[in-house]
């Protein structure tokens, strides 16, 4: 049986009341299976970030249920990576990565050891002593990924984490993320509006259309990794997803 880690049923989220009433998510059902990379695509404003905020417990649903089946010994069910790295400029890279471990009961040496291991995982083993301003945009995002992984979350949430990067760096990080998820088996919920990015990294892609946001289509991608971007089968899936997205927005 599939091991469901996130189970969302009939989720709705409404901001405001009266004339300001804005139904952002409506009757959304979604489950995430442990160990999969699930990518959510959808146009701007359909509620992708709102969905992640609900999972982070930063927004309260107006209706429906959200169940998170974290490991019993899990300290942090979810950790998030945003479009901008949000590093603390007055802390060295290693201390940024170790930041989330403060108050965890680990000693300073243990925190630094784990932070160092995470920097190694994202290919920045020698960058711990640098300051954030001494890094490129892509390196800063790697640090943000290391910081998120350091707290050993059950699920890594990523909200358009590569969208602000140039296409060369973006594709490099997509490849890195594939390697990291293969090495760690981490469950990832990744939001993007870039279809090529989605099909490159996903085990499964879900299309959210709206507003109000709801699941409009789903496709499983069983192609080998690392994915070859020009692969005909991959391009065909991307074509279908694009058609689905434009059809859904035309329906609204
Ligand atoms: N705190 C908030 N209060 C009111 N409306 C909000 C708030 N946050 C987001 N929204 C609205 O919710 C909708 C979905 O936003 P968002 O989840 O950021 O979309 P996406 O990430 O798909 O671009 C938008 O119409 C946005 O204006
Ligand atoms: Mg967003």
XYZ file of C-alpha atoms and ligand atoms in Angstrom:
280
model
C 0.000 0.000 0.000
C 1.176 3.516 -0.699
C 2.448 5.369 2.322
C 0.544 8.665 2.321
C 2.358 11.437 4.159
C 0.040 14.368 3.379
C -3.697 13.849 2.980
C -5.748 16.899 1.962
C -9.533 16.529 1.583
C -11.971 19.201 0.450
C -9.617 22.015 1.352
C -11.055 25.473 0.921
C -9.557 28.786 1.859
C -11.360 32.106 1.720
C -9.758 35.471 2.409
C -11.893 38.442 3.445
C -15.655 38.845 3.677
C -18.429 40.648 1.792
C -17.201 42.476 -1.293
C -13.646 41.584 -0.373
C -14.450 37.857 -0.229
C -11.830 35.962 -2.243
C -12.174 32.190 -2.577
C -8.572 31.158 -3.136
C -8.812 27.378 -2.825
C -11.984 25.362 -3.328
C -12.649 21.682 -2.590
C -9.054 20.699 -3.211
C -8.105 17.040 -2.729
C -4.467 16.024 -2.807
C -2.290 13.343 -1.347
C 1.439 13.182 -1.245
C 3.164 9.816 -1.024
C 6.266 9.353 1.126
C 9.421 9.592 -0.962
C 7.898 11.150 -4.068
C 8.713 14.433 -5.748
C 5.331 16.002 -6.372
C 5.334 19.143 -8.476
C 2.431 21.571 -8.484
C 2.089 23.790 -11.545
C -0.398 26.550 -12.096
C -0.653 30.135 -13.208
C 0.105 33.030 -10.935
C -2.596 33.661 -8.335
C -4.254 30.210 -8.297
C -3.258 29.604 -4.678
C -0.076 27.539 -4.921
C 1.752 29.489 -2.221
C -1.403 29.554 -0.124
C -1.504 25.763 -0.217
C 2.077 25.575 1.057
C 1.282 28.134 3.756
C -1.547 25.905 4.951
C 0.864 22.967 5.157
C 3.355 25.094 7.111
C 0.539 26.009 9.492
C 0.851 29.676 8.528
C -2.692 29.938 7.092
C -5.793 28.346 8.496
C -8.133 26.543 6.078
C -11.760 27.708 5.882
C -12.922 24.138 5.309
C -11.760 20.592 4.706
C -9.073 18.570 6.400
C -5.288 18.450 6.206
C -3.635 15.412 7.755
C 0.108 15.109 8.026
C 1.398 11.643 8.861
C 4.861 12.566 10.022
C 7.220 9.990 11.513
C 6.548 9.782 15.261
C 10.129 10.790 16.094
C 10.087 13.644 13.596
C 10.890 17.037 15.136
C 10.005 19.141 12.111
C 7.354 17.818 9.728
C 7.937 20.509 7.071
C 10.687 22.878 6.034
C 10.381 25.448 3.289
C 12.586 26.922 0.581
C 11.400 30.186 -0.978
C 12.177 32.002 -4.211
C 14.708 34.156 -2.371
C 17.174 32.446 -0.043
C 16.386 34.632 3.000
C 19.827 34.140 4.540
C 20.875 36.189 7.540
C 23.569 38.550 6.169
C 25.403 38.840 9.477
C 25.920 35.089 9.795
C 28.434 32.995 7.946
C 27.073 30.319 5.607
C 27.648 27.497 8.107
C 25.788 29.407 10.827
C 22.900 30.114 8.463
C 22.566 26.395 7.805
C 22.805 25.594 11.520
C 20.263 28.306 12.393
C 17.208 26.059 12.529
C 18.994 23.640 14.862
C 19.278 26.131 17.701
C 17.045 24.981 20.531
C 17.084 21.433 19.148
C 19.075 20.049 22.089
C 22.129 19.420 19.924
C 25.470 20.801 21.079
C 27.138 23.556 19.056
C 29.631 21.012 17.694
C 26.806 18.669 16.676
C 24.912 21.520 15.001
C 27.975 22.571 13.034
C 28.718 18.964 12.054
C 25.231 18.527 10.678
C 25.349 21.895 8.922
C 28.653 20.918 7.351
C 27.232 17.604 6.149
C 24.279 19.430 4.561
C 26.606 21.878 2.813
C 28.440 18.862 1.418
C 25.150 17.424 0.171
C 24.400 20.593 -1.809
C 27.952 20.818 -3.178
C 29.175 23.680 -0.972
C 31.458 21.824 1.455
C 34.134 24.520 1.207
C 31.822 27.517 1.545
C 30.913 27.377 5.242
C 33.138 30.297 6.228
C 31.844 32.661 3.566
C 29.335 35.413 4.099
C 26.045 35.314 2.154
C 27.030 38.360 0.053
C 30.043 36.415 -1.208
C 27.794 33.841 -2.913
C 26.073 33.771 -6.303
C 22.280 33.535 -6.466
C 22.452 29.825 -7.221
C 24.825 29.214 -4.318
C 22.508 31.106 -1.981
C 19.631 28.846 -3.007
C 21.825 25.816 -2.328
C 22.455 27.181 1.168
C 18.707 27.640 1.638
C 18.178 23.992 0.642
C 20.915 22.884 3.055
C 19.332 24.924 5.852
C 15.925 23.359 5.176
C 17.350 19.818 5.089
C 19.391 20.382 8.260
C 16.296 20.201 10.458
C 15.516 16.768 8.939
C 11.984 17.572 7.821
C 9.685 14.778 6.713
C 8.680 16.906 3.731
C 10.647 19.577 1.904
C 8.355 22.308 0.574
C 9.772 24.417 -2.247
C 7.934 27.500 -3.517
C 9.336 28.461 -6.933
C 12.844 28.101 -5.495
C 14.669 28.488 -8.811
C 12.424 31.065 -10.502
C 14.690 34.041 -9.866
C 17.782 32.337 -11.319
C 19.130 32.467 -14.873
C 18.211 29.440 -16.987
C 21.698 27.911 -16.875
C 21.855 28.026 -13.070
C 18.237 26.896 -12.840
C 18.872 23.757 -14.868
C 21.988 23.024 -12.813
C 19.964 23.200 -9.616
C 17.218 21.024 -11.077
C 19.852 18.367 -11.719
C 21.226 18.830 -8.199
C 17.773 18.456 -6.696
C 17.261 15.200 -8.604
C 20.530 13.900 -7.210
C 19.694 15.004 -3.660
C 16.241 13.421 -3.688
C 17.676 10.203 -5.059
C 20.358 10.191 -2.359
C 18.068 11.069 0.534
C 14.684 9.660 -0.528
C 13.190 12.910 0.767
C 9.550 13.711 0.062
C 9.401 16.971 -1.884
C 6.427 19.188 -2.703
C 7.679 21.640 -5.310
C 5.753 24.567 -6.778
C 6.621 26.113 -10.125
C 4.976 27.771 -13.109
C 7.685 26.391 -15.396
C 6.472 23.239 -17.156
C 9.955 22.230 -18.352
C 11.188 22.431 -14.778
C 8.204 20.401 -13.574
C 8.723 17.492 -15.956
C 12.477 17.449 -15.322
C 12.206 16.930 -11.573
C 8.794 15.364 -10.905
C 7.641 11.849 -10.179
C 4.147 13.295 -10.487
C 2.826 16.656 -11.683
C -0.447 18.141 -10.502
C -2.026 21.075 -12.314
C -3.895 23.605 -10.212
C -6.277 25.784 -12.239
C -8.433 28.597 -11.031
C -9.319 30.836 -9.406
C -10.522 29.353 -7.178
C -7.664 26.894 -7.176
C -8.493 23.247 -7.610
C -6.768 20.207 -9.069
C -7.388 20.167 -12.812
C -5.083 17.399 -14.023
C -2.439 14.988 -12.889
C 0.314 13.115 -14.685
C 2.799 10.549 -13.432
C 6.282 10.607 -14.970
C 8.034 7.263 -14.883
C 11.105 8.202 -16.920
C 14.634 7.367 -15.739
C 16.880 9.920 -13.969
C 18.695 12.098 -14.466
C 16.134 13.248 -17.010
C 17.220 14.289 -20.454
C 15.484 17.546 -21.268
C 15.287 16.920 -25.019
C 13.902 13.405 -24.545
C 10.868 12.973 -26.818
C 8.714 11.308 -24.141
C 9.462 14.107 -21.675
C 8.669 16.778 -24.274
C 5.395 15.057 -25.046
C 4.364 15.133 -21.377
C 5.298 18.825 -21.247
C 3.181 19.465 -24.339
C 0.172 17.746 -22.762
C 0.568 19.735 -19.552
C 0.770 23.019 -21.469
C -2.379 22.130 -23.380
C -4.125 21.233 -20.119
C -3.119 24.523 -18.510
C -4.278 26.698 -21.406
C -7.511 24.720 -21.810
C -8.305 25.103 -18.107
C -7.670 28.824 -18.102
C -9.817 29.197 -21.245
C -12.681 27.422 -19.425
C -12.724 30.011 -16.625
N -2.852 37.260 3.200
C -3.709 37.383 2.160
N -4.856 38.098 2.270
C -5.697 38.220 1.236
N -5.528 37.623 0.043
C -4.423 36.897 -0.139
C -3.447 36.737 0.902
N -2.455 35.941 0.432
C -2.779 35.641 -0.843
N -3.955 36.207 -1.184
C -4.644 36.044 -2.488
O -4.779 34.656 -2.711
C -4.655 34.376 -4.104
C -3.641 33.273 -4.324
O -2.354 33.746 -3.950
P -1.088 32.794 -3.964
O -1.354 31.601 -3.125
O 0.064 33.634 -3.597
O -1.008 32.356 -5.506
P 0.175 31.694 -6.328
O 1.238 31.274 -5.384
O -0.438 30.539 -7.064
O 0.641 32.739 -7.310
C -4.347 35.684 -4.788
O -5.567 36.192 -5.307
C -3.843 36.554 -3.670
O -4.127 37.897 -3.936
Mg 3.231 31.829 -5.226
